[in-house]
mmCIF file of C-alpha atoms in Angstrom:
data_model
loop_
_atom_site.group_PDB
_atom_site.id
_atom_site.type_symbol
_atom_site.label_atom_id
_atom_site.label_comp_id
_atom_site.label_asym_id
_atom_site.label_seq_id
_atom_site.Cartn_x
_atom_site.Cartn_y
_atom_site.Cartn_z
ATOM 1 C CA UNK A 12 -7.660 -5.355 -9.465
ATOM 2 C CA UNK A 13 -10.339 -3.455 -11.021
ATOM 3 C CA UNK A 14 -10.197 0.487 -13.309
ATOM 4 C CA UNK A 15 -9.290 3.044 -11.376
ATOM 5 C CA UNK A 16 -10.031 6.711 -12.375
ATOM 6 C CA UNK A 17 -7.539 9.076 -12.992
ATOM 7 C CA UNK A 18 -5.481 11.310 -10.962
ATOM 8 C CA UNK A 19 -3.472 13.808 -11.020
ATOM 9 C CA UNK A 20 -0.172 14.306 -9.775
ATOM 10 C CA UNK A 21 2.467 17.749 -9.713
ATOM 11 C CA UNK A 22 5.415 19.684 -8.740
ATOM 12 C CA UNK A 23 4.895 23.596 -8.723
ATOM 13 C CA UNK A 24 8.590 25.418 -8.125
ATOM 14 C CA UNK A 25 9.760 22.794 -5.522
ATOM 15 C CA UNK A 26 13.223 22.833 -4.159
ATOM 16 C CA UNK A 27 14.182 19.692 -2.981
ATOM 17 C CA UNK A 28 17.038 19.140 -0.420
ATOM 18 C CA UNK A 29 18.659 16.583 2.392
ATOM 19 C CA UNK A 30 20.104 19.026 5.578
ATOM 20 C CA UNK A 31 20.332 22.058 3.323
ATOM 21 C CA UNK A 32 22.135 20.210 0.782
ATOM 22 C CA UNK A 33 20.122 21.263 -2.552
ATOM 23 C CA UNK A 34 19.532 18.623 -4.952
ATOM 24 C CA UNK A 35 16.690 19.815 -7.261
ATOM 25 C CA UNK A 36 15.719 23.424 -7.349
ATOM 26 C CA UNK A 37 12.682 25.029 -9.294
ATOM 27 C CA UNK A 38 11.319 21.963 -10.685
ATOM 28 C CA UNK A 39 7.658 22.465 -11.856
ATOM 29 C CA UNK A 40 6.391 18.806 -12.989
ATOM 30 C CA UNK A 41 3.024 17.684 -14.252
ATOM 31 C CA UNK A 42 2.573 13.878 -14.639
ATOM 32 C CA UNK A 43 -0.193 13.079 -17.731
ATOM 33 C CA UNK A 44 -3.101 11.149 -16.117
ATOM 34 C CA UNK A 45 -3.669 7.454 -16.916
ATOM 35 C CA UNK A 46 -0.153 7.429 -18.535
ATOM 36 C CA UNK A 47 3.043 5.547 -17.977
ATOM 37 C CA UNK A 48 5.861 8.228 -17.095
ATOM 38 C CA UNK A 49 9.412 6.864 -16.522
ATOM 39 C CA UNK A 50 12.058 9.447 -15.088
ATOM 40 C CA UNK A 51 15.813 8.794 -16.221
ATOM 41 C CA UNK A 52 18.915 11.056 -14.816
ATOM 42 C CA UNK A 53 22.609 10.066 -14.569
ATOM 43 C CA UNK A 54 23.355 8.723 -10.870
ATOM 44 C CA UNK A 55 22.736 11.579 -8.028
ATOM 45 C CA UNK A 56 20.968 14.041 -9.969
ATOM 46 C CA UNK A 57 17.739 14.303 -8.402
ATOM 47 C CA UNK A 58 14.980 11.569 -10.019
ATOM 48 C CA UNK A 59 14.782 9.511 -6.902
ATOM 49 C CA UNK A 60 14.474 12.309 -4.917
ATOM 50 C CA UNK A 61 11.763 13.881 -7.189
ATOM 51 C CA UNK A 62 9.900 10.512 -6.706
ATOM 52 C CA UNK A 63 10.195 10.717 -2.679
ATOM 53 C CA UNK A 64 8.938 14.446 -2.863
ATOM 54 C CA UNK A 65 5.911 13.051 -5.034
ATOM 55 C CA UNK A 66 4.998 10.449 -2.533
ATOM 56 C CA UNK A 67 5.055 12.709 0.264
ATOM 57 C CA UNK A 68 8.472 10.837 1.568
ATOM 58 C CA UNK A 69 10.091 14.575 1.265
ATOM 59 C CA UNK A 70 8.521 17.708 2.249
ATOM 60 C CA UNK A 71 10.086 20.459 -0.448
ATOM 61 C CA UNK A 72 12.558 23.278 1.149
ATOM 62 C CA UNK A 73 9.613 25.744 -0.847
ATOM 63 C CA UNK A 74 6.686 25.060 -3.846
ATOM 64 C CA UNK A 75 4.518 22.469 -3.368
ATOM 65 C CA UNK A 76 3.362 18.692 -4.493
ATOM 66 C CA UNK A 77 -0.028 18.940 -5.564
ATOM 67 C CA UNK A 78 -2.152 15.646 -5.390
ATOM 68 C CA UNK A 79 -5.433 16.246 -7.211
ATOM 69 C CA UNK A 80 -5.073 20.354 -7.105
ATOM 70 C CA UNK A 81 -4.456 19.675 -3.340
ATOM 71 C CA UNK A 82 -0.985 20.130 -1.790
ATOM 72 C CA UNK A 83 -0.214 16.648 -0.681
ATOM 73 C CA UNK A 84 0.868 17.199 2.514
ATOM 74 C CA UNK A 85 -2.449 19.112 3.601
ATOM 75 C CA UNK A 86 -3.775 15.672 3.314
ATOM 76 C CA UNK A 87 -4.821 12.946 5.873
ATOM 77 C CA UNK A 88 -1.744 9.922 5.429
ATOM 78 C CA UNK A 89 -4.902 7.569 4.836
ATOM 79 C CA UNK A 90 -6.605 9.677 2.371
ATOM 80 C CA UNK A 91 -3.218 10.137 0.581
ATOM 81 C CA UNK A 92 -2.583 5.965 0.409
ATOM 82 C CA UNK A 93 -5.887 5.559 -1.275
ATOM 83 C CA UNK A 94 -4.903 7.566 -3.990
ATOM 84 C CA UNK A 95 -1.272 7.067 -4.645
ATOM 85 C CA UNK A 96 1.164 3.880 -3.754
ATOM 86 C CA UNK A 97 4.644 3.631 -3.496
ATOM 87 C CA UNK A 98 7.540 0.696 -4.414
ATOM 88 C CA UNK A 99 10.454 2.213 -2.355
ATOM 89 C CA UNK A 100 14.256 1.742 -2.904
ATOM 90 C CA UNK A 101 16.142 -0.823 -1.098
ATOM 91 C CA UNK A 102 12.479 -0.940 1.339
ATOM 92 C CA UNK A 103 13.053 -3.398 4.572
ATOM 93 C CA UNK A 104 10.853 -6.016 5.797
ATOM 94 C CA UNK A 105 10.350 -6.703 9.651
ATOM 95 C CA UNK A 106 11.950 -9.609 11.138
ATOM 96 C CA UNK A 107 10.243 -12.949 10.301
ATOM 97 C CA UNK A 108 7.301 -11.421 8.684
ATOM 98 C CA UNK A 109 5.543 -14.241 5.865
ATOM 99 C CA UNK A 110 5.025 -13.120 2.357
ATOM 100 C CA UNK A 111 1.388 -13.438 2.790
ATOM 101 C CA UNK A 112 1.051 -10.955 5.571
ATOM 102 C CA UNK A 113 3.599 -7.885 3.685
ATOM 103 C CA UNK A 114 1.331 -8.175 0.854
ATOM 104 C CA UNK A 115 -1.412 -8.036 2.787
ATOM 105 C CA UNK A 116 -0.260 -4.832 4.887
ATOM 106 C CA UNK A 117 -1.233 -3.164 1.173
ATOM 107 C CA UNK A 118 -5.065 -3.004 2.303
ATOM 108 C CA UNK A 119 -3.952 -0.755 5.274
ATOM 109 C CA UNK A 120 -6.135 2.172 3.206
ATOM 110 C CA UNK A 121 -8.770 0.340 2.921
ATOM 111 C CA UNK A 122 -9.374 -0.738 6.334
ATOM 112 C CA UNK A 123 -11.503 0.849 9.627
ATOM 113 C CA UNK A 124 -10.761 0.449 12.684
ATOM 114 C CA UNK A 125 -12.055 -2.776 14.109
ATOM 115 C CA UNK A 126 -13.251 -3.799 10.813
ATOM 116 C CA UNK A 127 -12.807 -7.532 10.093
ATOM 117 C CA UNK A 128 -10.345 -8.858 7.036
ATOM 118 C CA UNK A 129 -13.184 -9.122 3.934
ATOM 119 C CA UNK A 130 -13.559 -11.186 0.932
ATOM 120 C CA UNK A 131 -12.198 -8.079 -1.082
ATOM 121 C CA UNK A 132 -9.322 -7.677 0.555
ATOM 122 C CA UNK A 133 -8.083 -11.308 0.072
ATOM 123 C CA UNK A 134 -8.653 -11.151 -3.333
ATOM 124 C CA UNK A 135 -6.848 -7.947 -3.777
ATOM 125 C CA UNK A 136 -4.125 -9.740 -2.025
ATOM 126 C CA UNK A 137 -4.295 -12.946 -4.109
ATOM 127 C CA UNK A 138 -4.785 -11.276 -7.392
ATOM 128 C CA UNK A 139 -1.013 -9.310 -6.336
ATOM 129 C CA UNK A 140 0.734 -12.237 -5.418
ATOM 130 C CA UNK A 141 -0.575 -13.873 -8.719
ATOM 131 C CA UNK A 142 0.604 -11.022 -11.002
ATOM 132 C CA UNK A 143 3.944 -11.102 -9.493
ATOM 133 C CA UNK A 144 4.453 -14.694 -9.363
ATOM 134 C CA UNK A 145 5.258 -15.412 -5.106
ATOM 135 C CA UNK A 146 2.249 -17.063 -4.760
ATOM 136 C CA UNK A 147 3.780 -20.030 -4.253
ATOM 137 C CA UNK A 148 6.297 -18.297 -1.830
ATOM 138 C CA UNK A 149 2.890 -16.933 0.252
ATOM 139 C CA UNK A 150 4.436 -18.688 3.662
ATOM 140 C CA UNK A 151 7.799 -18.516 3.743
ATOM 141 C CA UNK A 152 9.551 -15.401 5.422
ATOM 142 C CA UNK A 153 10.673 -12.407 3.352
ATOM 143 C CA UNK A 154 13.791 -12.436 4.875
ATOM 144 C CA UNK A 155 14.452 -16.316 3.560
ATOM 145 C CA UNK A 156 14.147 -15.031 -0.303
ATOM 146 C CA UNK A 157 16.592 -13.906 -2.650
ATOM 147 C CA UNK A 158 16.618 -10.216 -3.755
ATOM 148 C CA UNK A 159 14.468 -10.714 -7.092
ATOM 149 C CA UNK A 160 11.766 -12.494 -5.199
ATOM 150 C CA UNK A 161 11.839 -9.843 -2.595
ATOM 151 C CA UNK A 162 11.331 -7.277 -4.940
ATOM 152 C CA UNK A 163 8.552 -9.023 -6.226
ATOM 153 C CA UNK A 164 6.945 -9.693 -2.773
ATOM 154 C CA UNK A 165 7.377 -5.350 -2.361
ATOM 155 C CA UNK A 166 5.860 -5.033 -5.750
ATOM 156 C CA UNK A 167 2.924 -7.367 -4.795
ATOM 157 C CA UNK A 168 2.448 -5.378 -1.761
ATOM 158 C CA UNK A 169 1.891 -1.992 -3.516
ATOM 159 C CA UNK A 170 -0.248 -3.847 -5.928
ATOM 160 C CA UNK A 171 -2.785 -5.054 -3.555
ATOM 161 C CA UNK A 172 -2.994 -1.149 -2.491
ATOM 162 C CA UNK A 173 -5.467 -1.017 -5.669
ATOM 163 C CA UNK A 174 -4.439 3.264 -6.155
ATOM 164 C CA UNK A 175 -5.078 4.378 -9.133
ATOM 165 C CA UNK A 176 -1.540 6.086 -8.728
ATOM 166 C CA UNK A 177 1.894 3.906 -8.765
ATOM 167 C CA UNK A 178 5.146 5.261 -8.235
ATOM 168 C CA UNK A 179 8.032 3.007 -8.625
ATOM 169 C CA UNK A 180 11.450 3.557 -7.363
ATOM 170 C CA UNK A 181 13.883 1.207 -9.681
ATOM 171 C CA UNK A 182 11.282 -1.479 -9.356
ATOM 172 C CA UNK A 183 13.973 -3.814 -11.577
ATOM 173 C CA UNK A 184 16.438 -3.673 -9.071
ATOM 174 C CA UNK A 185 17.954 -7.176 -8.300
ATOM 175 C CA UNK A 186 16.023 -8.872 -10.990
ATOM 176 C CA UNK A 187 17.017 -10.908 -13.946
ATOM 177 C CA UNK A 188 16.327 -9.661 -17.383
ATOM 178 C CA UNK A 189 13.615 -11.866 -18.242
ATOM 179 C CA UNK A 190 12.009 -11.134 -14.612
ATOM 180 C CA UNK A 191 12.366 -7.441 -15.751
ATOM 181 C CA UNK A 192 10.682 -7.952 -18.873
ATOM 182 C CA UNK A 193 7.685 -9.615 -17.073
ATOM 183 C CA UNK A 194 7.703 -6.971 -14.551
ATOM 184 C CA UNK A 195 7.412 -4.102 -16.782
ATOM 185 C CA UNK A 196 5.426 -5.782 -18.827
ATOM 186 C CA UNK A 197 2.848 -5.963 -16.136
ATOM 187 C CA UNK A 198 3.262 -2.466 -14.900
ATOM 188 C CA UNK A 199 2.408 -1.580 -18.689
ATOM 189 C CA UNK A 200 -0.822 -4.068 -18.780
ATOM 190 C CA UNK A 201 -1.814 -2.059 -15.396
ATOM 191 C CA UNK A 202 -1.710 1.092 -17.156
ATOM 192 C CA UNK A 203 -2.833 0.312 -20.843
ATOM 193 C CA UNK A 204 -5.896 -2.019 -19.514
ATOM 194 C CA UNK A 205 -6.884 -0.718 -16.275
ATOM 195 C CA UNK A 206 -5.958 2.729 -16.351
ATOM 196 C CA UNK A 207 -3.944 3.515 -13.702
ATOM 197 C CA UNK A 208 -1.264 6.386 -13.526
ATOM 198 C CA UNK A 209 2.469 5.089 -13.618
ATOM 199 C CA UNK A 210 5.915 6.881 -12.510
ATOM 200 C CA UNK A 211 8.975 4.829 -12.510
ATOM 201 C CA UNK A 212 12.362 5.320 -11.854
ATOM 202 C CA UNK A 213 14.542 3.342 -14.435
ATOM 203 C CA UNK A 214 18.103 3.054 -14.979
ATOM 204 C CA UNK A 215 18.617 0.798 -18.385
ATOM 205 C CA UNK A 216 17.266 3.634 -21.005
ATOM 206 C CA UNK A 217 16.006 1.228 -23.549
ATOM 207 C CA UNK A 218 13.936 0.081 -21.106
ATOM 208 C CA UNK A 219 12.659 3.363 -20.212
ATOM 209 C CA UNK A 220 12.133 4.183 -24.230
ATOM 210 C CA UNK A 221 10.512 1.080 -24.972
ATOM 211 C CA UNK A 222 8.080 1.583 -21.691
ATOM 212 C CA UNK A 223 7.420 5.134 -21.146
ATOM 213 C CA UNK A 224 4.673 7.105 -22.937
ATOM 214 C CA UNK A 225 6.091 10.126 -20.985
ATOM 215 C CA UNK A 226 9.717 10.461 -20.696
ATOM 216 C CA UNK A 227 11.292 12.955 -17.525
ATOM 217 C CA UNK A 228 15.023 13.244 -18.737
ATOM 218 C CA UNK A 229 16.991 14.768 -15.263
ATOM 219 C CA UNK A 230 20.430 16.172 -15.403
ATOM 220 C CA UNK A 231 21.818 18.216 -11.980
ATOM 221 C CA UNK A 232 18.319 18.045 -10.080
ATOM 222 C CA UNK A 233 16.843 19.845 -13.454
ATOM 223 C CA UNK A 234 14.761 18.721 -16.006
ATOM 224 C CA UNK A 235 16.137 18.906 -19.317
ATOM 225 C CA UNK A 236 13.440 17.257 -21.361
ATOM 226 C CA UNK A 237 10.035 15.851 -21.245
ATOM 227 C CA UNK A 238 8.181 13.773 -23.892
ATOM 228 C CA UNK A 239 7.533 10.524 -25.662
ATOM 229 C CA UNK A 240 10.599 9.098 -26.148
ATOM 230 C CA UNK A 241 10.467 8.747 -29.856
ATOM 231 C CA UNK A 242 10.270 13.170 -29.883
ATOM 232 C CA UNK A 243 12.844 13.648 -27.384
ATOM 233 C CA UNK A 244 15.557 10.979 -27.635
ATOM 234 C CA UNK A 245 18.300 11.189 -29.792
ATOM 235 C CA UNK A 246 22.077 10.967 -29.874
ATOM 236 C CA UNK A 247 22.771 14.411 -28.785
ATOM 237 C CA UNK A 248 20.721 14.416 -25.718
ATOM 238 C CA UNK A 249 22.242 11.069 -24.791
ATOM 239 C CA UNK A 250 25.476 12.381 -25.078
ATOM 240 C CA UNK A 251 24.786 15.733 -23.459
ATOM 241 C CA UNK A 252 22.979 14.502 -20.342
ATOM 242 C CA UNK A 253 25.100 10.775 -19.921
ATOM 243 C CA UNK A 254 28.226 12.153 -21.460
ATOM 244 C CA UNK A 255 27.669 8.952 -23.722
ATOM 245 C CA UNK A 256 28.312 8.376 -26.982
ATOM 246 C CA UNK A 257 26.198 6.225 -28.781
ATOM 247 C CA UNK A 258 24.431 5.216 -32.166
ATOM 248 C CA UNK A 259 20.366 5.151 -31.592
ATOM 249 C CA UNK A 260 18.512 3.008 -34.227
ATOM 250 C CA UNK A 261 14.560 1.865 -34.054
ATOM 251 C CA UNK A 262 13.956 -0.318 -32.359
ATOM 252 C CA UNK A 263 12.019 -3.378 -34.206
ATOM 253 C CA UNK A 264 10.000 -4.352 -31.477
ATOM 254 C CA UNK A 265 8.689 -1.304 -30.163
ATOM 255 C CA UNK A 266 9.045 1.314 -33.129
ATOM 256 C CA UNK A 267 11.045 3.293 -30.093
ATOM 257 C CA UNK A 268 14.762 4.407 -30.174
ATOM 258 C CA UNK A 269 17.016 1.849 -29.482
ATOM 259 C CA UNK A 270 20.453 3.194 -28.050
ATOM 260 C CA UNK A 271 23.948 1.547 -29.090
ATOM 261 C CA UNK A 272 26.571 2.874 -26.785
ATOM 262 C CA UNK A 273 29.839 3.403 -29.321
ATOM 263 C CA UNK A 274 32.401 2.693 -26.282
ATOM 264 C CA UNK A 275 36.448 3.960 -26.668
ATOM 265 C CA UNK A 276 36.748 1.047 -29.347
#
């Protein structure tokens, strides 16, 4: 995986909805370039469907999605894959498909019609499967795995995309803790050594704190608060937007707040 250069990534006044049910409205978002951005919400109030409308899953009800000062969805689907990948939620493999060849089907941008599989695109492949440790699961069929090496397998497949621009829908789901670690761990050597542009969707919050250098805090499809998590988070914004009570200390790994739910007791 080699440097990518930056770019950029926006939401100007979109209104997001499923069959005229609104679930964001008026939600102007700029994502900093080359930086890891993490979106938090409580459950059902809007950050995966921000993320879809970013990827071009969702076309907004009005505003735009503006991929490099372009509106996204003025864009050839090809041109837009170069730029920007996606790790979906709960995404499905096809029937009997091998590891090897769903990682592979990340090169799709890169490839002309007719053109033979290259040396570059094997490597690409390789070097994803490596990172996210299924290399030695490269023949066996997707479907055969458990749900923390799938995940892996879809994260190894958005890797070998080689876009400077990753969004990430829950990428932790169905992994252990010390799989998450490594996971986000990776997504943050991606970032802080190669450059690329990050947006995740994360549920545990000290994960997002210790992670994000740009923190989306989402309550009822609006955005309460942007920043680095270390200006923005702190016990009354925990408790106003999770209706949680809780104790936040530093954290003395990161130097990033560290939140203690208090609980009834």
């Amino acid at each position: 995986m080699t440097s990518k250069s930056a770019i950029s990534l926006a939401t100007e006044s979109v209104t997001l909805s499923y069959d005229q049910n609104v679930i964001a409205e008026d939600l102007s978002v700029h994502i900093p370039e080359g930086k890891f951005s993490v979106i938090v919400s409580p459950n059902g109030c809007g950050k995966s469907t921000l993320l879809r409308a970013m990827s071009r899953l969702l076309a907004p009800q009005s505003g735009r999605v503006l991929l490099n000062g372009e509106d996204i969805h003025d864009l050839a689907t090809r041109e837009v894959a170069k730029k920007l990948g996606l790790l979906p939620q709960s995404a499905i493999a096809p029937d009997g498909i091998k590891v090897v060849d769903l990682v592979s089907r990340g090169r799709f941008p890169h490839q002309k019609w007719f053109q033979p599989w290259r040396e570059e695109d094997q490597n690409a492949v390789n070097a994803a499967m490596k990172s996210t440790n299924v290399e030695e699961f490269a023949f066996h069929n997707v479907d055969q795995l458990s749900g923390g090496q799938r995940q892996r397998v879809w994260v190894a497949m958005a890797l070998a995309q080689q876009t400077p621009l990753l969004l990430l829908d829950e990428p932790t789901t169905y992994l252990d803790i010390a799989h998450q670690i490594e996971l986000l761990d990776l997504f943050q050597d991606l970032n802080r050594q190669q450059g690329h542009t990050l947006v995740a969707v994360l549920h545990d919050l000290n994960h997002a704190c210790r992670y994000a250098d740009n923190l989306i805090v989402m309550k009822a499809g609006q955005i309460i608060a942007t920043g680095t998590p270390n200006d923005i988070v702190n016990e009354e914004l925990i408790e106003s937007v999770f209706g949680l009570p809780c104790l936040i200390i530093n954290d003395p790994i990161s130097n990033t707040p560290l939140i203690i739910p208090k609980g009834r007791k």
